[in-house]
Amino acid sequence: MRRMTADVVVIGGGSTGSGIVRDCAMRGFSAILVERGDLAHGTSARYHGLLHSGGRYVVSDPESAHECAEENDIIQRIHADAVEATGGFFISLQGDDLDYADRWVEGAITAHLPFQEISVAELFRREPRINRRAVRVMEVKDASVDGWQMTWGAVRSAQQYGAQILTYTQVTGFEVDQGQLKAVQCLDRKTGEDLVIDTPFAINASGPWAGQISALAGCQPVEVVPGRGVMVAMAHRLVNSACNRLIKPGDGDLVVPAHTVCIIGTTDVKVDDPDDLAMPRNEVQQMLDAGEVLVPGFRQSRAMRAWAGARPLVKDSRVASSDTRHMSRGMSILDHQSRDGISGVLTISGGKLTTYRLMAKNIVDVMCEQLNDPRPCRTDSEAVPGSESGRTYSVTHRLAEREADRLRDPIICECELMSRQMFIDLLADIAEPSLDDLRRQLRLGMGPCQGGFCSLRAAGLTCQIGHFSPDRATAALRLFLKNRWIGLWPVLYGDQLRQAALDNWIMAGTLNVERLPQSEEEVL
Amino acid sequence: MSRAIVIGAGLGGLASAIRLARQGLDTTLISQGLGGLQLSQGTIDILGYDPEPVTDPLAAAGRLAPPHPYAVIGSAPVAAGVDWLSQLLGPELLVGQTSANTWLPTAVGALRPTALVQPSMVAGAVQAEAAWAIVGLSRLKDFSAALVAGNLNRTELPGGGRLRCRPLVIDLMARAGEADSSGLVFARALDRPEVQDRLIAALGPELAEGESVGLPAVLGLEDLTVYDRLAQALGRPVFEIPLPPPSVPGLRLNQALLALAKAAGVRFVNGAAVVGFEAAADRVTAVMTAAAGHPRSYPGEVFVYAPGGFESGALAMDSYYQVKETVFDLPLHGLDDVEQLITGDYAAPQAIFAVGLGVDAAMRPVDLSGNVVYENLHAVGSILAGAIPWHEKSGEGIALGSAWAATQAIQEELK
């Protein structure tokens, strides 16, 4: 058993937890973040990639809209390398409720949301594939944000301020003595070793898993209703700005460009278990139909992949629990001292990725109050490592980089232009990574071929440089291909089915990967 | 006007075109691309798994039941087709027999059963206690010597025992100043004696007593004796291990067959996707290609349809999960349980890839009741229903068997 000590333990390595650990560290607390899997491998990356301008909420919740607008500016500044400043549009189509557009304009003015109405001709000039039935268009500051990149940026900043980040570390229990938290018990899932962190304070930021974690502390049940959202990524940027329908927010009313693809989202279905997110065909079909409304010809375009995320909504007795969209989208902070008589434990849930920094500030403020140790938040004033220049992400940046180094550095993943050196550098940085851990930071295998060519090269490289045994490299390759299939098969039609046939000719036909001997090592 | 029109330039299409032309028919071959051989491993598979590993592929193929295409084709046409190709190409390109599988290493270090192999691969037939130096080229990213050697070492051989493999990496420049050269660039470079000499000089001092040498399959594209020259110079057996596409061994077969087809008088229309057809009563009268300006019509008396399956786009599923054969809209077999065509189980074979055309003994597509759709339309290769060739290692056997059966039937028909 290993022992560590900290002022505060943050549970959950999504955007919220990463923001909290950064905030704590910047305020001078010694902080440890524990995450069951890899950073941002849950809800924070399984979403549509929109950095909200606030436009989506101006009618239903102007306060939320205002918060989004403010945070949007801050995120673009402190996380420049994770944000592509695409801009966005809210578009009324013929047949839409035009009163809603008027109410939207009023709401935007009330919320102090920067916007301007532009002509339909201007919209078509900038987004030629948008439905020609557009009648009114509002331009807003929506942007596209990479959830992994943003979370990693926050974590790297936290590390610079002395925080420790423990991934693949699962919370197994809490030591509470006379109503006061004493320690958080964990399991290192990679080594199997137990870990106890002596700490007077823990913040539960595990999102849809918040109920499971608070139960371990012996709290009264925290009812989290995971709302499953299915998203579909198309293999091209059918739009270059975030394109929203100017209607009451609903399913699939939004297409967001992200890197070389674009994403349509999303559905909203109440589920029981955030670890078991199916992608039913009818929901995929619903997204394709919705895409067709915004971008005619959507169904003829190549779908690349689908995924499902679980919204971390805290149950609110005021609304029917089957309708998660109308629950509060704001954050909830549960104080387990007043609620359950356990001091030193807070749970945060709900909220939006766009406002992750503000949520972190709010809960760390609560912690400071409880500790009677007021320290100001500084997270809005400093860019995270990698974003110091203030230059936002550009989709062509890797093309420029590969143009510069192509004669000396082989390209391992052609779809995403990932070089050999990028892969080797990160490999040296992570203890016992899976290929998916590397993928989340490098985009390995995330393009149209979904690993058909690059996964063999990546597995081979881990082995060639002596980092993995052949046994482990093979296990990693198998796991990677299996995980790619999860998001592929729900949208396997058209050209992506054609690609899958080619990939099978390679993996099964030429290489006979399926008949390799089983590995003894297990890759998490 | 040609009497015979062949659609598709993979193994099935090329074999059919050569056979028809040699029967004296004026033959045109239409293809949208280069054909599937460049995607293949460059050996001739008949049957590798049924699903257990197969030792006598022809005998095992003969035992398969419908809806497997071998059950319709029959093992005699498969044997005849493979033997015909083997004689056509000669021992400088293909060796081996239809009644015994050889186990060869793959570029991930698995073993793979196949029937006929290129002579450059023969020394890679696995043997217990064989000592192999597995040689990677540092500028070729599709072959990791460490992974291949390591996986081979942890593999129990089909006949028992193990290999003793050792990885080596050589820095060979295929094209000046390039750190990232494809297998094809390496193969073209290694057609040149000067580059062969550089490889020999780099490799020689690294090898241990009694070791054979396994290299990625890039040992020359035009010159089929490069492996032998290396073996002579290094004083030991040398063998090639096929890579992911573009496949040099596949291209060697492709080039040889193209030359033979041209010599036999086959007319080629390349870069032309067949997009439609014309029919009168129960006969196809012409196919249409997409060409600049307007579709172009190619009339004929008999048609051999060898377009490939989903990988080529000949079979396609739309966003409503409707599956179609895209040129003739022929009835598809294997669609019984539409919900189960694609499942979330990655390890399981996906039923969608066994969907395709059902045929009669003359390889003419039939409807679900077994009625022939067009009297003069024959289907060949991986568009046939009932098999997942990459899974069971049967692609070339199905292509050659169906090409043989179709061309025999056409010869009878036109007598």
Coordinates of N, CA, C and O in Angstrom, one line a residue, chain A residues 89-215:
Chain A
F89 N -23.6 30.3 -36.4 CA -24.8 30.9 -36.9 C -26.0 30.3 -36.2 O -26.0 29.1 -36.0
F90 N -27.0 31.1 -36.0 CA -28.3 30.6 -35.6 C -29.2 30.9 -36.8 O -29.3 32.0 -37.3
I91 N -29.8 29.8 -37.4 CA -30.5 29.9 -38.7 C -32.0 29.5 -38.6 O -32.3 28.4 -38.2
S92 N -32.9 30.4 -38.9 CA -34.3 30.1 -39.1 C -34.5 29.6 -40.5 O -34.0 30.2 -41.5
L93 N -35.2 28.5 -40.6 CA -35.6 27.9 -41.9 C -37.1 28.2 -42.1 O -37.9 28.4 -41.2
Q94 N -37.5 28.3 -43.4 CA -38.9 28.4 -43.7 C -39.7 27.4 -42.9 O -39.3 26.2 -42.9
G95 N -40.8 27.8 -42.3 CA -41.6 26.8 -41.6 C -41.2 26.8 -40.1 O -42.0 26.3 -39.3
D96 N -40.1 27.4 -39.7 CA -39.7 27.5 -38.3 C -40.6 28.6 -37.7 O -41.1 29.5 -38.3
D97 N -40.7 28.5 -36.3 CA -41.5 29.5 -35.6 C -40.7 30.8 -35.6 O -39.7 30.9 -34.9
L98 N -41.2 31.8 -36.4 CA -40.4 33.0 -36.5 C -40.5 33.9 -35.3 O -39.7 34.8 -35.0
D99 N -41.6 33.7 -34.4 CA -41.7 34.4 -33.2 C -40.5 34.0 -32.3 O -40.0 34.9 -31.5
Y100 N -40.0 32.8 -32.4 CA -38.9 32.4 -31.6 C -37.7 33.2 -31.9 O -36.9 33.6 -31.1
A101 N -37.5 33.5 -33.2 CA -36.4 34.4 -33.6 C -36.4 35.8 -33.0 O -35.4 36.3 -32.5
D102 N -37.6 36.3 -32.9 CA -37.8 37.6 -32.2 C -37.5 37.5 -30.8 O -36.8 38.4 -30.2
R103 N -38.0 36.5 -30.1 CA -37.7 36.3 -28.7 C -36.2 36.1 -28.5 O -35.6 36.5 -27.5
W104 N -35.5 35.4 -29.5 CA -34.1 35.1 -29.4 C -33.3 36.5 -29.4 O -32.5 36.7 -28.5
V105 N -33.7 37.4 -30.3 CA -33.1 38.7 -30.4 C -33.2 39.4 -29.0 O -32.2 40.0 -28.5
E106 N -34.4 39.4 -28.5 CA -34.7 40.1 -27.2 C -33.8 39.5 -26.1 O -33.1 40.2 -25.4
G107 N -33.8 38.2 -26.1 CA -33.0 37.5 -25.1 C -31.5 37.8 -25.2 O -30.8 38.0 -24.2
A108 N -31.0 37.8 -26.4 CA -29.6 38.1 -26.7 C -29.2 39.5 -26.2 O -28.2 39.7 -25.6
I109 N -30.1 40.4 -26.4 CA -29.8 41.8 -25.9 C -29.8 41.8 -24.4 O -28.9 42.4 -23.8
T110 N -30.8 41.2 -23.8 CA -30.9 41.1 -22.3 C -29.6 40.5 -21.7 O -29.1 40.9 -20.7
A111 N -29.2 39.4 -22.4 CA -28.0 38.7 -21.9 C -26.7 39.3 -22.2 O -25.6 38.7 -21.9
H112 N -26.7 40.4 -22.9 CA -25.5 41.1 -23.4 C -24.6 40.2 -24.2 O -23.4 40.1 -24.1
L113 N -25.3 39.4 -25.1 CA -24.6 38.5 -25.9 C -24.2 39.1 -27.2 O -25.1 39.7 -27.9
P114 N -22.9 39.1 -27.6 CA -22.5 39.7 -28.9 C -23.1 38.9 -30.0 O -22.9 37.7 -30.1
F115 N -23.9 39.6 -30.9 CA -24.4 38.9 -32.1 C -24.7 39.9 -33.1 O -24.8 41.1 -32.8
Q116 N -24.8 39.5 -34.4 CA -25.4 40.4 -35.4 C -26.2 39.6 -36.4 O -25.8 38.5 -36.7
E117 N -27.2 40.2 -36.8 CA -28.1 39.6 -37.9 C -27.4 39.8 -39.2 O -27.0 40.9 -39.5
I118 N -27.2 38.8 -40.0 CA -26.6 38.9 -41.3 C -27.6 38.4 -42.4 O -28.6 37.8 -42.1
S119 N -27.3 38.8 -43.6 CA -28.2 38.4 -44.7 C -28.0 36.9 -45.0 O -27.0 36.3 -44.7
V120 N -29.1 36.4 -45.6 CA -29.1 35.0 -46.0 C -28.0 34.8 -47.1 O -27.3 33.8 -47.1
A121 N -27.8 35.8 -47.9 CA -26.8 35.7 -49.0 C -25.4 35.6 -48.4 O -24.6 34.8 -48.8
E122 N -25.2 36.3 -47.3 CA -23.9 36.2 -46.6 C -23.7 34.8 -46.0 O -22.6 34.3 -46.1
L123 N -24.8 34.3 -45.4 CA -24.7 32.9 -44.9 C -24.3 31.9 -46.0 O -23.4 31.1 -45.8
F124 N -25.0 32.0 -47.1 CA -24.7 31.1 -48.2 C -23.3 31.3 -48.8 O -22.6 30.3 -49.2
R125 N -22.8 32.5 -48.7 CA -21.4 32.7 -49.2 C -20.5 32.0 -48.3 O -19.5 31.3 -48.7
R126 N -20.7 32.0 -47.0 CA -19.8 31.4 -46.0 C -20.1 30.0 -45.8 O -19.2 29.2 -45.4
E127 N -21.3 29.6 -45.9 CA -21.7 28.2 -45.7 C -22.5 27.7 -46.8 O -23.7 27.5 -46.7
P128 N -21.9 27.4 -47.9 CA -22.6 27.1 -49.2 C -23.5 25.8 -49.1 O -24.4 25.7 -49.9
R129 N -23.3 25.0 -48.1 CA -24.0 23.7 -48.1 C -25.3 23.8 -47.2 O -26.1 22.9 -47.2
I130 N -25.5 25.0 -46.5 CA -26.6 25.1 -45.7 C -27.9 25.2 -46.5 O -27.9 25.7 -47.6
N131 N -29.0 24.6 -45.9 CA -30.3 24.6 -46.5 C -30.7 25.9 -47.1 O -30.7 26.9 -46.4
R132 N -31.1 25.9 -48.4 CA -31.5 27.1 -49.1 C -32.8 27.7 -48.6 O -33.2 28.8 -49.0
R133 N -33.5 27.0 -47.7 CA -34.7 27.6 -47.1 C -34.4 28.5 -45.9 O -35.4 28.8 -45.2
A134 N -33.2 28.8 -45.7 CA -32.9 29.7 -44.6 C -33.5 31.1 -44.8 O -33.6 31.6 -45.9
V135 N -34.1 31.7 -43.7 CA -34.7 33.0 -43.9 C -34.2 34.0 -43.0 O -34.2 35.2 -43.3
R136 N -33.6 33.6 -41.8 CA -33.1 34.6 -40.9 C -31.8 34.0 -40.3 O -31.8 32.8 -39.9
V137 N -30.8 34.8 -40.1 CA -29.5 34.3 -39.6 C -28.9 35.3 -38.6 O -28.8 36.5 -38.9
M138 N -28.5 34.7 -37.5 CA -27.8 35.5 -36.4 C -26.4 35.0 -36.4 O -26.2 33.7 -36.2
E139 N -25.4 35.8 -36.4 CA -24.0 35.4 -36.3 C -23.6 35.6 -34.8 O -23.8 36.6 -34.2
V140 N -22.9 34.5 -34.3 CA -22.5 34.6 -32.9 C -21.1 34.1 -32.7 O -20.5 33.7 -33.7
K141 N -20.6 34.1 -31.5 CA -19.2 33.7 -31.3 C -19.0 32.2 -30.9 O -18.1 31.9 -30.2
D142 N -19.9 31.4 -31.4 CA -19.7 29.9 -31.1 C -18.3 29.5 -31.6 O -17.8 30.1 -32.6
A143 N -17.7 28.6 -31.0 CA -16.4 28.1 -31.5 C -16.4 26.5 -31.3 O -17.3 26.0 -30.7
S144 N -15.4 26.0 -31.8 CA -15.2 24.5 -31.6 C -14.0 24.3 -30.7 O -13.0 25.0 -30.8
V145 N -14.2 23.4 -29.7 CA -13.2 23.2 -28.7 C -12.9 21.7 -28.5 O -13.9 20.9 -28.5
D146 N -11.7 21.4 -28.5 CA -11.3 20.0 -28.3 C -11.2 19.6 -26.8 O -10.4 20.2 -26.1
G147 N -12.2 18.8 -26.4 CA -12.3 18.5 -25.0 C -11.0 17.9 -24.4 O -10.7 18.2 -23.2
W148 N -10.3 17.1 -25.1 CA -9.1 16.4 -24.6 C -8.0 17.5 -24.4 O -7.4 17.6 -23.4
Q149 N -7.9 18.3 -25.5 CA -6.8 19.3 -25.5 C -7.1 20.3 -24.4 O -6.1 20.7 -23.7
M150 N -8.3 20.7 -24.1 CA -8.6 21.6 -23.1 C -8.3 21.0 -21.7 O -7.7 21.7 -20.9
T151 N -8.8 19.8 -21.5 CA -8.5 19.1 -20.2 C -7.1 18.9 -20.0 O -6.6 19.2 -18.9
W152 N -6.3 18.5 -21.0 CA -4.9 18.4 -20.8 C -4.2 19.7 -20.5 O -3.3 19.8 -19.7
G153 N -4.7 20.7 -21.2 CA -4.1 22.1 -20.9 C -4.3 22.5 -19.4 O -3.4 22.9 -18.8
A154 N -5.5 22.3 -18.9 CA -5.8 22.6 -17.5 C -4.9 21.8 -16.6 O -4.3 22.3 -15.6
V155 N -4.8 20.5 -16.9 CA -4.0 19.6 -16.1 C -2.5 19.9 -16.1 O -1.8 19.9 -15.1
R156 N -2.0 20.3 -17.3 CA -0.6 20.7 -17.4 C -0.3 21.9 -16.6 O 0.7 22.1 -15.9
S157 N -1.3 22.8 -16.6 CA -1.1 24.1 -15.8 C -1.1 23.7 -14.3 O -0.3 24.2 -13.5
A158 N -2.0 22.8 -13.9 CA -2.1 22.4 -12.5 C -0.8 21.7 -12.1 O -0.3 22.0 -11.0
Q159 N -0.2 20.9 -13.0 CA 1.0 20.3 -12.7 C 2.2 21.3 -12.4 O 3.0 21.2 -11.6
Q160 N 2.1 22.4 -13.3 CA 3.1 23.4 -13.1 C 3.0 24.1 -11.7 O 4.0 24.6 -11.2
Y161 N 1.8 24.0 -11.2 CA 1.6 24.6 -9.8 C 1.7 23.5 -8.7 O 1.2 23.7 -7.6
G162 N 2.2 22.4 -9.1 CA 2.5 21.3 -8.1 C 1.5 20.3 -7.9 O 1.7 19.4 -7.1
A163 N 0.4 20.3 -8.6 CA -0.6 19.3 -8.5 C -0.2 18.0 -9.0 O 0.7 17.9 -9.9
Q164 N -0.7 16.9 -8.4 CA -0.3 15.6 -8.9 C -1.6 15.0 -9.6 O -2.7 15.1 -9.1
I165 N -1.4 14.3 -10.7 CA -2.5 13.8 -11.5 C -2.3 12.3 -11.6 O -1.3 11.8 -12.1
L166 N -3.3 11.6 -11.0 CA -3.2 10.1 -11.0 C -4.3 9.5 -11.9 O -5.4 9.5 -11.5
T167 N -3.9 9.1 -13.1 CA -4.9 8.5 -14.0 C -5.0 7.0 -13.7 O -4.1 6.5 -13.1
Y168 N -6.0 6.4 -14.2 CA -6.2 4.9 -14.0 C -6.1 4.6 -12.5 O -5.6 3.6 -12.1
T169 N -6.7 5.5 -11.7 CA -6.7 5.4 -10.3 C -8.2 5.5 -9.8 O -8.8 6.6 -10.0
Q170 N -8.7 4.5 -9.2 CA -10.1 4.4 -8.9 C -10.3 4.6 -7.4 O -9.6 4.0 -6.6
V171 N -11.3 5.4 -7.1 CA -11.6 5.6 -5.7 C -12.4 4.4 -5.2 O -13.4 4.0 -5.8
T172 N -11.9 3.8 -4.1 CA -12.6 2.6 -3.6 C -13.3 2.9 -2.2 O -14.1 2.1 -1.8
G173 N -13.0 4.0 -1.6 CA -13.6 4.3 -0.3 C -13.1 5.6 0.3 O -12.2 6.2 -0.2
F174 N -13.8 5.9 1.4 CA -13.4 7.1 2.1 C -13.2 6.8 3.6 O -14.0 6.0 4.2
E175 N -12.2 7.3 4.3 CA -12.1 7.2 5.7 C -12.6 8.4 6.4 O -12.2 9.5 6.1
V176 N -13.7 8.2 7.2 CA -14.3 9.3 7.8 C -14.3 9.1 9.3 O -14.6 8.0 9.8
D177 N -13.8 10.0 10.1 CA -13.7 9.8 11.5 C -14.5 11.0 12.2 O -14.2 12.1 12.0
Q178 N -15.5 10.6 13.0 CA -16.4 11.5 13.7 C -16.8 12.6 12.8 O -16.7 13.8 13.1
G179 N -17.3 12.2 11.6 CA -17.9 13.2 10.7 C -16.9 14.0 9.9 O -17.3 15.0 9.2
Q180 N -15.7 13.7 10.0 CA -14.7 14.5 9.3 C -13.9 13.6 8.3 O -13.4 12.5 8.8
L181 N -13.8 14.0 7.1 CA -13.0 13.2 6.1 C -11.5 13.1 6.6 O -11.0 14.1 6.9
K182 N -11.0 11.9 6.5 CA -9.6 11.7 6.9 C -8.7 11.3 5.7 O -7.6 11.7 5.6
A183 N -9.3 10.5 4.9 CA -8.5 10.0 3.7 C -9.4 9.5 2.6 O -10.5 9.1 2.9
V184 N -8.8 9.4 1.4 CA -9.5 8.8 0.3 C -8.7 7.6 -0.1 O -7.5 7.6 -0.2
Q185 N -9.4 6.4 -0.2 CA -8.8 5.2 -0.5 C -8.9 4.9 -2.0 O -10.0 5.1 -2.6
C186 N -7.9 4.5 -2.7 CA -7.9 4.3 -4.1 C -7.2 3.0 -4.5 O -6.4 2.4 -3.7
L187 N -7.4 2.6 -5.7 CA -6.7 1.5 -6.3 C -6.0 1.9 -7.6 O -6.7 2.5 -8.5
D188 N -4.7 1.7 -7.7 CA -4.0 1.9 -8.9 C -4.3 0.8 -9.9 O -3.9 -0.3 -9.7
R189 N -5.1 1.1 -10.9 CA -5.6 0.0 -11.8 C -4.5 -0.6 -12.6 O -4.7 -1.7 -13.1
K190 N -3.5 0.1 -12.8 CA -2.4 -0.5 -13.7 C -1.5 -1.4 -12.9 O -1.0 -2.4 -13.4
T191 N -1.2 -1.0 -11.6 CA -0.3 -1.9 -10.8 C -1.0 -2.8 -9.9 O -0.5 -3.7 -9.3
G192 N -2.3 -2.5 -9.7 CA -3.1 -3.3 -8.7 C -2.8 -2.9 -7.2 O -3.3 -3.5 -6.3
E193 N -2.0 -1.8 -7.1 CA -1.6 -1.4 -5.7 C -2.7 -0.5 -5.1 O -3.3 0.3 -5.8
D194 N -2.8 -0.7 -3.8 CA -3.8 0.2 -3.0 C -3.0 1.5 -2.7 O -1.8 1.5 -2.5
L195 N -3.8 2.6 -2.7 CA -3.3 3.9 -2.4 C -4.2 4.6 -1.4 O -5.4 4.6 -1.6
V196 N -3.6 5.2 -0.3 CA -4.4 5.9 0.6 C -3.9 7.4 0.6 O -2.7 7.6 0.7
I197 N -4.8 8.3 0.3 CA -4.4 9.7 0.3 C -5.0 10.4 1.6 O -6.2 10.5 1.7
D198 N -4.1 10.7 2.5 CA -4.6 11.4 3.7 C -4.9 12.9 3.3 O -4.1 13.6 2.8
T199 N -6.1 13.3 3.6 CA -6.6 14.6 3.2 C -7.8 15.0 4.0 O -8.6 14.2 4.3
P200 N -7.9 16.3 4.3 CA -9.1 16.8 5.0 C -10.2 17.1 4.0 O -11.3 17.5 4.5
F201 N -10.0 17.1 2.7 CA -11.0 17.6 1.8 C -11.0 16.8 0.5 O -9.9 16.5 0.0
A202 N -12.2 16.5 0.0 CA -12.3 15.9 -1.3 C -13.5 16.6 -2.1 O -14.5 16.9 -1.5
I203 N -13.2 16.7 -3.3 CA -14.3 17.3 -4.2 C -14.6 16.2 -5.3 O -13.7 15.8 -6.0
N204 N -15.8 15.8 -5.2 CA -16.3 14.8 -6.1 C -16.8 15.5 -7.4 O -17.9 16.1 -7.5
A205 N -16.0 15.3 -8.5 CA -16.4 15.9 -9.8 C -16.4 14.8 -10.8 O -15.9 14.9 -11.9
S206 N -17.1 13.7 -10.4 CA -17.1 12.6 -11.3 C -18.3 12.5 -12.3 O -18.6 11.5 -12.9
G207 N -19.0 13.7 -12.4 CA -20.0 13.8 -13.4 C -21.1 12.8 -13.3 O -21.7 12.6 -12.2
P208 N -21.4 12.0 -14.3 CA -22.5 11.0 -14.2 C -22.2 9.9 -13.2 O -23.1 9.2 -12.9
W209 N -21.0 9.8 -12.7 CA -20.7 8.8 -11.8 C -20.7 9.4 -10.3 O -20.3 8.7 -9.4
A210 N -21.2 10.6 -10.2 CA -21.1 11.3 -8.9 C -21.9 10.6 -7.8 O -21.6 10.5 -6.6
G211 N -23.0 10.0 -8.2 CA -23.9 9.2 -7.3 C -23.1 8.0 -6.7 O -23.1 7.7 -5.5
Q212 N -22.4 7.3 -7.6 CA -21.6 6.1 -7.2 C -20.5 6.5 -6.2 O -20.3 5.8 -5.2
I213 N -19.9 7.6 -6.5 CA -18.8 8.1 -5.6 C -19.3 8.5 -4.2 O -18.7 8.1 -3.2
S214 N -20.3 9.3 -4.2 CA -20.8 9.9 -2.9 C -21.4 8.7 -2.1 O -21.3 8.7 -0.9
A215 N -21.9 7.7 -2.8 CA -22.4 6.5 -2.0 C -21.2 5.8 -1.2 O -21.4 5.3 -0.1

